């Protein structure tokens, strides 16, 4: 395999060709704070304002000097990085700091979350899928043990002549007429049906336009069909629900309801009863939807989702991988809307922009200790990423949480600017949304635009990428679309965002909005 430049291409051939086609095929050579640098044809360093910031994984910016210094110091000390299956007190030290923060930021404030560390956000979510299944299976075992005990009681009662089996139970389970005199056939039919139900996997709940990762289980929790459908046969199914339609949520729960058959003896009669079966494994929720225009949940939706999980008995998993770690002006975005989780996931900025790390946190009332040895991975909980995570938490919590206040204030300035652009271009900007430094601007539907280029790119979901290529080329600012829609641009810079950065961004956005307003699409054409 070789490219026109005669060098062999073994990685990213398709991706790099596509990036070049939309004007994003830049190779960066240096990165610091909110700035990326690339070298132009004459070798000169060209600065680019970065609003993508590692898809929101750089709350303290690229190569933050304090984090880099800490990394160098721990490496110079030759800390043990990989010492699996030994006492690694740094894990509990990190979990202790996280618990103190969760006690402050969760609505119940009753803290005590067990921590399982991993290597990526999706792995943290996969861990939640696995732990939720442990919980669900434990509920199923309690139910099936009850049924086994009741079957023995029925056998004993009928055998001793203390109970009889009328017609109804046989009809209930559809037993054949000639089998209706034999209790054993009733028991066998109940056992067969229950075994079928137990053998089925769980159904998971998530919100429409959810993004929870792209591993085998998590890609089924990510609604984008382009990423999810090719692998749908590999994992449990998900019911995607609208957070703003509580009645629909309730209807979906009813629609998914399954019953386990049980057999009871009362007043000399054997009866068959139906018992709720735990089909739903968990409800996965992003407090701010990264792939859905950075839309935050409302407090009402947070209450509804909590009520659904309480009614169903499944864990509510708050996925803070994108929204957490201070990005929205609080450690947890869910603290803004009072969303109380049973599990929490964190990743991205916990790595300080230089390490890979993630964590799943399980409320002690639900945590199953055996899980600590059921899930593992070679690089998880390593000494280096833990040291970096401790430094990041220290920086976030410093000066009574100054970083959160800075994120909130910078986010307000950014949102003010976006709102003013929307006000001046009502026919071009459909929405601006988000919290803190997790915001997005969505364009109006351009699929019927008069400009051929704008219409075609909007129709293929590529308008946001072409706009990003234009802004990069003409304004030296890096933005990317949000999620599958593609007709939006996301802003998730670090706390180092300056007023000048915001002014430059405004100028670039007004330029693009004027192009779209005037349908001057050819100016957007990648060069
Ligand atoms: C809430 C949430 N839960 C789990 C994950 C998965 O974390 P990892 O990427 O660390 O596995 C993410 C990470 N987000 C990645 C992401 C979020 C997003 O909105 C778009 C894209 C993306 C990626 C490639 C191309 C286009 N878009 N990627 C997340 O935001």
Coordinates of C-alpha atoms and ligand atoms in Angstrom, one line a residue:
X1 CA 0.0 0.0 0.0
X2 CA 1.6 3.4 -0.8
X3 CA 0.5 7.0 -1.2
X4 CA 1.3 9.5 -4.0
X5 CA 4.2 10.6 -1.8
X6 CA 5.6 7.1 -2.3
X7 CA 5.7 6.6 1.5
X8 CA 3.8 3.4 2.5
X9 CA 0.5 4.2 4.3
X10 CA -0.5 1.6 7.0
X11 CA -2.6 3.9 9.3
X12 CA -5.4 6.5 8.8
X13 CA -5.2 6.4 5.0
X14 CA -9.0 6.8 4.7
X15 CA -9.2 9.2 7.6
X16 CA -6.4 11.4 6.4
X17 CA -7.9 11.6 2.9
X18 CA -11.2 12.6 4.3
X19 CA -9.7 15.2 6.7
X20 CA -7.9 16.7 3.7
X21 CA -11.2 16.7 1.7
X22 CA -12.8 19.0 4.3
X23 CA -9.8 21.2 4.9
X24 CA -8.9 19.7 8.3
X25 CA -5.8 17.7 7.2
X26 CA -3.3 19.7 9.4
X27 CA -0.5 18.1 11.3
X28 CA 0.2 19.9 14.5
X29 CA 3.8 20.2 15.8
X30 CA 3.4 21.8 19.2
X31 CA 0.6 22.5 21.7
X32 CA 0.3 24.8 24.8
X33 CA -2.7 26.0 26.8
X34 CA -5.5 26.7 24.2
X35 CA -3.0 26.9 21.3
X36 CA -1.9 24.4 18.7
X37 CA 0.9 25.1 16.3
X38 CA 1.7 23.8 12.8
X39 CA 4.5 24.6 10.4
X40 CA 3.6 26.2 7.1
X41 CA 5.4 25.6 3.8
X42 CA 8.3 27.8 4.9
X43 CA 8.7 26.1 8.2
X44 CA 7.2 29.0 10.2
X45 CA 5.1 28.1 13.3
X46 CA 1.5 29.0 12.8
X47 CA -0.7 29.3 16.0
X48 CA -4.2 27.9 16.0
X49 CA -6.8 28.6 18.7
X50 CA -8.1 25.2 19.8
X51 CA -11.7 25.0 20.8
X52 CA -11.8 21.2 20.6
X53 CA -9.1 20.6 23.3
X54 CA -9.0 16.9 23.0
X55 CA -12.8 16.6 22.7
X56 CA -13.1 18.2 26.1
X57 CA -10.2 16.3 27.8
X58 CA -8.0 19.4 28.4
X59 CA -9.7 21.5 31.2
X60 CA -6.2 22.9 32.0
X61 CA -5.1 23.1 28.4
X62 CA -2.4 21.4 26.3
X63 CA 0.8 20.5 28.2
X64 CA -0.2 22.4 31.3
X65 CA 3.2 23.4 32.9
X66 CA 2.1 22.4 36.5
X67 CA 0.9 19.0 35.3
X68 CA 4.0 18.5 33.1
X69 CA 6.3 19.5 36.1
X70 CA 4.5 17.0 38.3
X71 CA 4.7 14.3 35.7
X72 CA 8.5 14.8 35.4
X73 CA 8.9 14.8 39.1
X74 CA 7.1 11.5 39.7
X75 CA 9.0 9.9 36.8
X76 CA 12.3 11.2 38.2
X77 CA 11.3 9.6 41.5
X78 CA 11.0 6.3 39.6
X79 CA 7.5 5.7 41.0
X80 CA 6.2 2.1 40.3
X81 CA 3.9 2.5 37.4
X82 CA 2.8 -1.0 36.7
X83 CA 2.6 -3.2 39.8
X84 CA -0.5 -5.1 39.2
X85 CA -1.8 -7.4 42.0
X86 CA 0.1 -5.5 44.7
X87 CA -1.0 -3.0 47.3
X88 CA -1.5 0.2 45.3
X89 CA -2.5 2.8 47.9
X90 CA -2.6 5.5 45.3
X91 CA -5.9 4.0 44.1
X92 CA -7.6 4.5 47.4
X93 CA -6.0 7.9 47.9
X94 CA -7.6 9.0 44.6
X95 CA -10.9 7.4 45.4
X96 CA -10.9 9.2 48.8
X97 CA -10.5 12.6 47.1
X98 CA -13.2 11.7 44.6
X99 CA -15.6 10.6 47.4
X100 CA -15.1 13.9 49.3
X101 CA -16.0 15.8 46.1
X102 CA -19.0 13.5 45.4
X103 CA -20.3 14.1 49.0
X104 CA -20.3 17.8 48.1
X105 CA -21.7 17.6 44.7
X106 CA -24.3 14.8 44.6
X107 CA -27.8 15.7 45.7
X108 CA -28.0 13.0 48.4
X109 CA -24.5 13.9 49.6
X110 CA -24.3 10.5 51.2
X111 CA -21.0 9.6 49.5
X112 CA -19.2 6.4 49.8
X113 CA -18.6 5.2 46.2
X114 CA -16.3 2.3 45.4
X115 CA -13.9 3.1 42.6
X116 CA -12.9 0.8 39.7
X117 CA -10.2 2.4 37.4
X118 CA -9.8 1.9 33.7
X119 CA -8.0 3.2 30.6
X120 CA -10.7 5.0 28.6
X121 CA -14.1 6.5 29.0
X122 CA -15.8 3.7 27.1
X123 CA -14.1 1.1 29.3
X124 CA -15.5 2.9 32.3
X125 CA -18.9 2.7 30.8
X126 CA -18.4 -1.0 29.9
X127 CA -17.5 -1.6 33.5
X128 CA -20.8 -0.1 34.5
X129 CA -22.6 -2.4 32.0
X130 CA -20.9 -5.4 33.6
X131 CA -21.5 -4.3 37.2
X132 CA -25.2 -3.5 36.5
X133 CA -25.5 -7.1 35.1
X134 CA -24.0 -8.5 38.3
X135 CA -26.7 -6.6 40.2
X136 CA -29.4 -7.7 37.8
X137 CA -28.4 -11.4 38.0
X138 CA -28.4 -11.2 41.8
X139 CA -32.0 -10.0 41.6
X140 CA -32.9 -12.8 39.2
X141 CA -31.3 -15.4 41.5
X142 CA -33.3 -14.2 44.4
X143 CA -36.5 -14.5 42.3
X144 CA -35.7 -17.9 40.9
X145 CA -34.7 -19.2 44.3
X146 CA -38.2 -18.0 45.6
X147 CA -39.9 -19.9 42.7
X148 CA -37.9 -23.1 43.4
X149 CA -38.9 -22.9 47.1
X150 CA -42.6 -22.3 46.2
X151 CA -42.5 -25.2 43.7
X152 CA -41.4 -27.5 46.5
X153 CA -44.1 -26.2 48.8
X154 CA -46.7 -26.8 46.1
X155 CA -45.5 -30.3 45.5
X156 CA -45.6 -31.0 49.3
X157 CA -49.1 -29.5 49.7
X158 CA -50.6 -31.3 46.8
X159 CA -48.9 -34.6 47.7
X160 CA -50.2 -34.3 51.3
X161 CA -53.7 -33.6 50.0
X162 CA -53.7 -30.1 51.5
X163 CA -54.1 -28.3 48.1
X164 CA -55.5 -29.0 44.7
X165 CA -54.8 -27.4 41.3
X166 CA -57.8 -26.0 39.5
X167 CA -58.1 -25.4 35.8
X168 CA -56.9 -21.8 35.8
X169 CA -53.2 -22.3 36.4
X170 CA -53.0 -24.7 33.5
X171 CA -54.8 -22.3 31.2
X172 CA -52.5 -19.5 32.4
X173 CA -49.4 -21.4 31.3
X174 CA -51.1 -22.9 28.2
X175 CA -50.6 -26.5 29.3
X176 CA -52.1 -29.0 27.0
X177 CA -55.6 -30.4 28.1
X178 CA -54.3 -34.0 28.8
X179 CA -51.5 -32.6 30.9
X180 CA -53.9 -30.8 33.2
X181 CA -54.2 -33.4 35.8
X182 CA -50.5 -33.5 36.4
X183 CA -48.8 -30.9 38.7
X184 CA -45.4 -31.8 37.3
X185 CA -46.4 -30.6 33.8
X186 CA -47.5 -27.3 35.3
X187 CA -44.2 -27.0 37.1
X188 CA -42.3 -28.0 34.0
X189 CA -44.0 -25.4 31.9
X190 CA -43.3 -22.7 34.4
X191 CA -39.7 -23.7 34.5
X192 CA -39.4 -23.7 30.8
X193 CA -40.9 -20.2 30.4
X194 CA -38.8 -18.8 33.2
X195 CA -35.6 -20.3 31.8
X196 CA -36.3 -18.6 28.5
X197 CA -36.7 -15.3 30.2
X198 CA -33.6 -15.7 32.3
X199 CA -31.6 -16.6 29.2
X200 CA -32.4 -13.3 27.5
X201 CA -30.0 -10.4 28.1
X202 CA -30.9 -7.1 29.6
X203 CA -32.3 -4.1 27.8
X204 CA -30.5 -0.8 28.6
X205 CA -32.1 2.6 28.7
X206 CA -30.4 5.7 27.3
X207 CA -31.4 9.1 26.0
X208 CA -31.9 9.9 22.3
X209 CA -28.7 11.1 20.7
X210 CA -26.7 9.5 23.5
X211 CA -23.0 9.0 23.3
X212 CA -21.4 6.6 25.7
X213 CA -18.5 5.2 23.8
X214 CA -17.7 2.9 20.9
X215 CA -16.7 -0.4 22.4
X216 CA -18.9 -3.5 22.0
X217 CA -21.4 -2.9 24.7
X218 CA -21.1 0.9 24.8
X219 CA -21.5 1.4 21.1
X220 CA -25.1 0.0 21.6
X221 CA -25.6 2.9 24.1
X222 CA -24.5 5.4 21.4
X223 CA -27.4 6.2 19.3
X224 CA -25.7 7.3 16.1
X225 CA -26.7 4.5 13.7
X226 CA -23.5 4.9 11.6
X227 CA -21.5 3.8 14.6
X228 CA -24.0 1.5 16.3
X229 CA -25.8 -0.5 13.6
X230 CA -22.9 -2.6 12.1
X231 CA -22.4 -4.1 15.6
X232 CA -26.0 -4.4 16.8
X233 CA -25.8 -8.3 16.9
X234 CA -22.9 -8.2 19.3
X235 CA -24.5 -6.8 22.5
X236 CA -27.7 -6.0 24.4
X237 CA -30.2 -3.7 22.9
X238 CA -30.9 -0.2 24.1
X239 CA -34.2 1.7 24.2
X240 CA -33.4 5.4 23.5
X241 CA -35.8 7.7 25.3
X242 CA -36.6 11.4 25.1
X243 CA -35.8 13.1 28.3
X244 CA -38.5 15.7 27.7
X245 CA -41.3 13.2 27.4
X246 CA -41.9 11.5 30.8
X247 CA -45.1 9.8 29.6
X248 CA -43.1 8.2 26.7
X249 CA -40.5 7.0 29.2
X250 CA -43.2 5.4 31.4
X251 CA -44.8 3.9 28.3
X252 CA -41.4 2.4 27.3
X253 CA -41.0 0.8 30.7
X254 CA -44.5 -0.7 30.5
X255 CA -43.7 -1.9 27.0
X256 CA -40.5 -3.6 28.2
X257 CA -42.1 -5.2 31.3
X258 CA -41.7 -9.0 31.6
X259 CA -42.9 -11.4 34.3
X260 CA -41.5 -14.4 35.9
X261 CA -44.1 -17.2 36.7
X262 CA -44.3 -18.2 40.3
X263 CA -46.5 -20.9 42.0
X264 CA -48.2 -20.3 45.3
X265 CA -50.4 -22.3 47.7
X266 CA -53.2 -20.4 49.5
X267 CA -56.5 -21.7 51.1
X268 CA -55.9 -25.2 49.7
X269 CA -55.5 -23.9 46.1
X270 CA -52.4 -23.8 43.9
X271 CA -52.2 -20.7 41.9
X272 CA -49.8 -19.3 39.3
X273 CA -48.8 -15.6 39.8
X274 CA -46.7 -13.3 37.7
X275 CA -43.7 -11.5 39.3
X276 CA -41.9 -8.5 37.9
X277 CA -38.7 -9.6 36.2
X278 CA -35.7 -7.2 36.0
X279 CA -35.3 -6.8 32.2
X280 CA -33.9 -3.4 32.4
X281 CA -30.2 -3.5 33.3
X282 CA -29.5 0.2 33.8
X283 CA -30.3 3.8 32.6
X284 CA -27.3 5.6 31.2
X285 CA -27.5 9.4 31.2
X286 CA -25.2 12.3 30.2
X287 CA -26.1 15.4 32.2
X288 CA -25.0 17.4 29.2
X289 CA -25.3 15.6 25.9
X290 CA -22.0 15.9 24.0
X291 CA -23.3 14.5 20.8
X292 CA -26.6 16.4 20.9
X293 CA -25.7 20.1 20.7
X294 CA -24.3 20.1 24.3
X295 CA -27.9 20.2 25.6
X296 CA -28.1 20.0 29.4
X297 CA -30.8 17.9 31.0
X298 CA -33.5 19.9 32.8
X299 CA -34.2 19.5 36.5
X300 CA -37.6 18.0 35.6
X301 CA -36.0 15.4 33.3
X302 CA -33.5 14.6 36.0
X303 CA -36.3 13.9 38.5
X304 CA -38.2 11.8 35.9
X305 CA -35.2 9.7 35.1
X306 CA -34.5 9.1 38.8
X307 CA -38.1 8.1 39.4
X308 CA -38.0 5.6 36.5
X309 CA -34.9 4.0 37.9
X310 CA -36.4 3.9 41.4
X311 CA -39.6 2.3 40.0
X312 CA -37.7 -0.2 37.9
X313 CA -35.0 -0.9 40.5
X314 CA -32.1 -0.5 38.0
X315 CA -29.0 1.7 38.6
X316 CA -28.9 5.2 37.2
X317 CA -25.5 5.7 35.6
X318 CA -24.5 9.3 35.3
X319 CA -21.9 9.5 32.5
X320 CA -19.7 12.5 33.3
X321 CA -16.9 11.5 31.0
X322 CA -17.5 14.6 28.9
X323 CA -19.2 17.0 31.3
X324 CA -17.3 16.2 34.5
X325 CA -14.0 17.3 35.9
X326 CA -15.0 20.9 36.2
X327 CA -15.9 21.6 32.6
X328 CA -19.3 23.0 33.3
X329 CA -18.3 25.2 36.3
X330 CA -18.8 22.4 38.9
X331 CA -17.0 19.1 39.3
X332 CA -20.1 17.2 38.2
X333 CA -22.4 18.7 35.6
X334 CA -25.2 16.6 37.2
X335 CA -24.9 18.8 40.3
X336 CA -26.4 21.7 38.2
X337 CA -29.7 19.8 37.6
X338 CA -29.9 17.7 40.8
X339 CA -29.4 14.4 39.0
X340 CA -28.6 11.7 41.6
X341 CA -26.7 8.7 40.2
X342 CA -26.0 5.3 41.5
X343 CA -22.9 5.0 39.4
X344 CA -20.7 7.8 38.0
X345 CA -18.1 7.7 35.2
X346 CA -15.2 10.1 34.8
X347 CA -12.4 10.2 32.2
X348 CA -11.0 12.8 29.7
X349 CA -9.5 15.6 31.9
X350 CA -8.7 13.2 34.7
X351 CA -5.7 12.4 32.6
X352 CA -4.4 15.9 32.8
X353 CA -4.0 16.0 29.0
X354 CA -1.1 13.6 29.1
X355 CA -2.3 10.3 30.7
X356 CA -5.1 7.9 29.9
X357 CA -7.3 7.3 32.8
X358 CA -10.9 6.7 33.7
X359 CA -12.9 5.6 36.7
X360 CA -16.3 4.2 37.5
X361 CA -17.7 5.0 40.9
X362 CA -20.4 2.7 42.5
X363 CA -22.5 3.7 45.4
X364 CA -21.7 1.4 48.3
X365 CA -25.3 0.3 48.7
X366 CA -25.0 -1.2 45.2
X367 CA -21.4 -2.1 44.9
X368 CA -20.6 -5.8 44.6
X369 CA -17.1 -6.3 46.0
X370 CA -16.4 -9.4 43.9
X371 CA -16.3 -7.1 40.9
X372 CA -12.9 -5.9 42.0
X373 CA -11.5 -9.2 40.8
X374 CA -14.0 -9.8 38.0
X375 CA -12.8 -6.9 35.9
X376 CA -9.2 -5.9 35.3
X377 CA -6.9 -4.6 32.6
X378 CA -3.2 -4.4 32.4
X379 CA -2.7 -0.6 32.4
X380 CA -5.6 0.4 34.7
X381 CA -4.9 2.0 38.1
X382 CA -1.2 2.6 37.0
X383 CA 0.9 4.7 39.3
X384 CA 1.6 7.4 36.7
X385 CA -2.0 8.2 35.6
X386 CA -3.0 8.1 39.3
X387 CA -0.3 10.7 40.2
X388 CA -1.5 12.9 37.3
X389 CA -5.2 12.5 38.4
X390 CA -4.3 13.5 42.0
X391 CA -2.6 16.6 40.6
X392 CA -5.6 17.5 38.4
X393 CA -8.0 17.1 41.4
X394 CA -5.7 19.2 43.5
X395 CA -5.7 22.0 40.8
X396 CA -9.5 21.8 40.4
X397 CA -10.1 22.0 44.2
X398 CA -7.4 24.7 44.9
X399 CA -8.4 28.1 46.3
X400 CA -11.9 26.7 47.3
X401 CA -12.6 25.6 43.7
X402 CA -11.4 28.7 41.8
X403 CA -11.0 26.6 38.6
X404 CA -14.7 25.9 38.7
X405 CA -15.5 29.6 39.0
X406 CA -13.2 30.4 36.1
X407 CA -14.8 27.7 34.0
X408 CA -18.2 29.1 34.8
X409 CA -17.2 32.7 34.1
X410 CA -15.3 32.0 30.9
X411 CA -18.3 29.9 29.8
X412 CA -20.7 32.7 30.5
X413 CA -18.6 35.1 28.3
X414 CA -18.5 32.5 25.6
X415 CA -22.2 31.9 25.8
X416 CA -22.8 35.7 25.7
X417 CA -20.9 35.9 22.5
X418 CA -22.6 32.9 20.9
X419 CA -26.0 34.3 21.9
X420 CA -25.2 37.7 20.3
X421 CA -24.2 35.9 17.1
X422 CA -27.4 34.0 17.1
X423 CA -29.4 37.2 17.7
X424 CA -27.8 38.8 14.6
X425 CA -28.2 35.8 12.4
X426 CA -31.6 34.3 13.3
X427 CA -31.9 32.7 9.8
X428 CA -28.5 31.0 10.2
X429 CA -28.2 30.0 13.8
X430 CA -30.8 27.7 15.2
X431 CA -29.6 27.2 18.7
X432 CA -26.7 27.8 21.1
X433 CA -26.6 25.5 24.2
X434 CA -24.5 24.1 26.9
X435 CA -23.1 24.9 30.3
X436 CA -19.7 26.5 31.2
X437 CA -17.0 25.4 28.8
X438 CA -19.1 22.8 27.1
X439 CA -21.2 24.7 24.6
X440 CA -22.2 24.4 20.9
X441 CA -23.8 26.5 18.1
X442 CA -26.2 24.7 15.8
X443 CA -27.0 26.0 12.3
X444 CA -30.5 26.1 10.9
X445 CA -31.4 23.3 8.5
X446 CA -29.5 24.0 5.3
X447 CA -30.6 20.9 3.3
X448 CA -32.7 23.1 1.1
X449 CA -30.1 25.9 0.7
X450 CA -29.8 27.7 -2.6
X451 CA -26.1 27.3 -2.6
X452 CA -25.2 23.9 -4.1
X453 CA -22.2 23.4 -1.8
X454 CA -24.1 24.3 1.4
X455 CA -27.1 22.2 0.4
X456 CA -25.0 19.2 -0.5
X457 CA -22.7 19.4 2.6
X458 CA -25.8 19.8 4.9
X459 CA -27.5 16.9 3.2
X460 CA -24.5 14.6 3.8
X461 CA -24.1 15.8 7.4
X462 CA -20.8 17.4 6.5
X463 CA -21.6 21.1 6.8
X464 CA -20.1 21.4 10.2
X465 CA -16.9 19.8 9.0
X466 CA -16.6 22.1 6.0
X467 CA -17.3 25.1 8.2
X468 CA -14.6 23.9 10.6
X469 CA -12.2 23.6 7.6
X470 CA -13.0 27.1 6.5
X471 CA -12.6 28.6 10.0
X472 CA -9.3 26.7 10.4
X473 CA -8.0 28.0 7.0
X474 CA -9.2 31.6 7.2
X475 CA -9.2 32.3 10.9
X476 CA -6.7 29.8 12.3
X477 CA -9.2 28.5 14.8
X478 CA -9.9 24.8 15.4
X479 CA -13.5 23.8 15.9
X480 CA -15.4 20.5 15.2
X481 CA -19.1 19.6 14.8
X482 CA -21.0 18.0 17.7
X483 CA -22.1 14.4 17.1
X484 CA -23.8 12.9 14.1
X485 CA -26.0 15.9 13.0
X486 CA -22.9 17.6 11.7
X487 CA -24.5 21.0 11.3
X488 CA -23.0 22.5 14.4
X489 CA -19.8 23.5 16.0
X490 CA -18.6 22.7 19.5
X491 CA -16.6 24.8 21.9
X492 CA -14.8 23.0 24.8
X493 CA -11.7 25.0 25.4
X494 CA -9.6 25.0 28.6
X495 CA -10.0 27.5 31.5
X496 CA -7.2 29.5 29.8
X497 CA -9.7 31.0 27.3
X498 CA -9.1 34.7 27.0
X499 CA -11.4 37.6 26.0
X500 CA -9.2 38.0 22.9
X501 CA -9.8 34.3 22.0
X502 CA -13.5 34.9 22.4
X503 CA -13.4 38.1 20.2
X504 CA -11.4 36.2 17.5
X505 CA -14.0 33.4 17.6
X506 CA -16.8 35.8 17.3
X507 CA -15.3 37.3 14.2
X508 CA -14.9 33.9 12.6
X509 CA -18.4 32.9 13.4
X510 CA -19.9 36.1 12.1
X511 CA -17.9 35.6 8.9
X512 CA -19.3 32.1 8.5
X513 CA -22.8 33.1 9.3
X514 CA -22.7 35.9 6.7
X515 CA -21.5 33.3 4.1
X516 CA -24.4 31.0 5.0
X517 CA -26.9 33.9 5.2
X518 CA -25.7 35.1 1.7
X519 CA -25.5 31.5 0.5
X520 CA -22.0 32.3 -0.7
X521 CA -21.2 28.6 -0.4
X522 CA -18.2 28.5 -2.8
X523 CA -16.2 30.5 -0.2
X524 CA -16.5 27.5 2.1
X525 CA -15.1 25.1 -0.5
X526 CA -12.0 23.3 0.9
X527 CA -8.8 24.3 -0.9
Ligands
LIG1 C1 -20.3 10.9 27.5 C2 -19.2 10.1 27.0 N1 -19.1 8.8 27.4 C3 -18.2 7.9 26.9 C4 -17.2 8.4 26.0 C5 -16.1 7.5 25.5 O1 -14.9 7.8 26.1 P1 -13.6 7.4 25.3 O2 -13.5 8.1 24.0 O3 -12.4 7.8 26.2 O4 -13.6 5.9 25.1 C6 -17.2 9.7 25.7 C7 -16.0 10.3 24.8 N2 -16.6 11.1 23.8 C8 -16.2 11.1 22.6 C9 -16.9 11.7 21.6 C10 -17.9 12.6 21.9 C11 -18.6 13.2 20.8 O5 -19.6 14.0 21.1 C12 -18.2 13.0 19.5 C13 -17.1 12.2 19.3 C14 -16.7 11.9 17.9 C15 -15.6 11.1 17.7 C16 -15.2 10.9 16.4 C17 -15.8 11.6 15.4 C18 -16.9 12.4 15.7 N3 -17.3 12.6 17.0 N4 -16.5 11.5 20.3 C19 -18.2 10.6 26.1 O6 -18.3 11.9 25.7

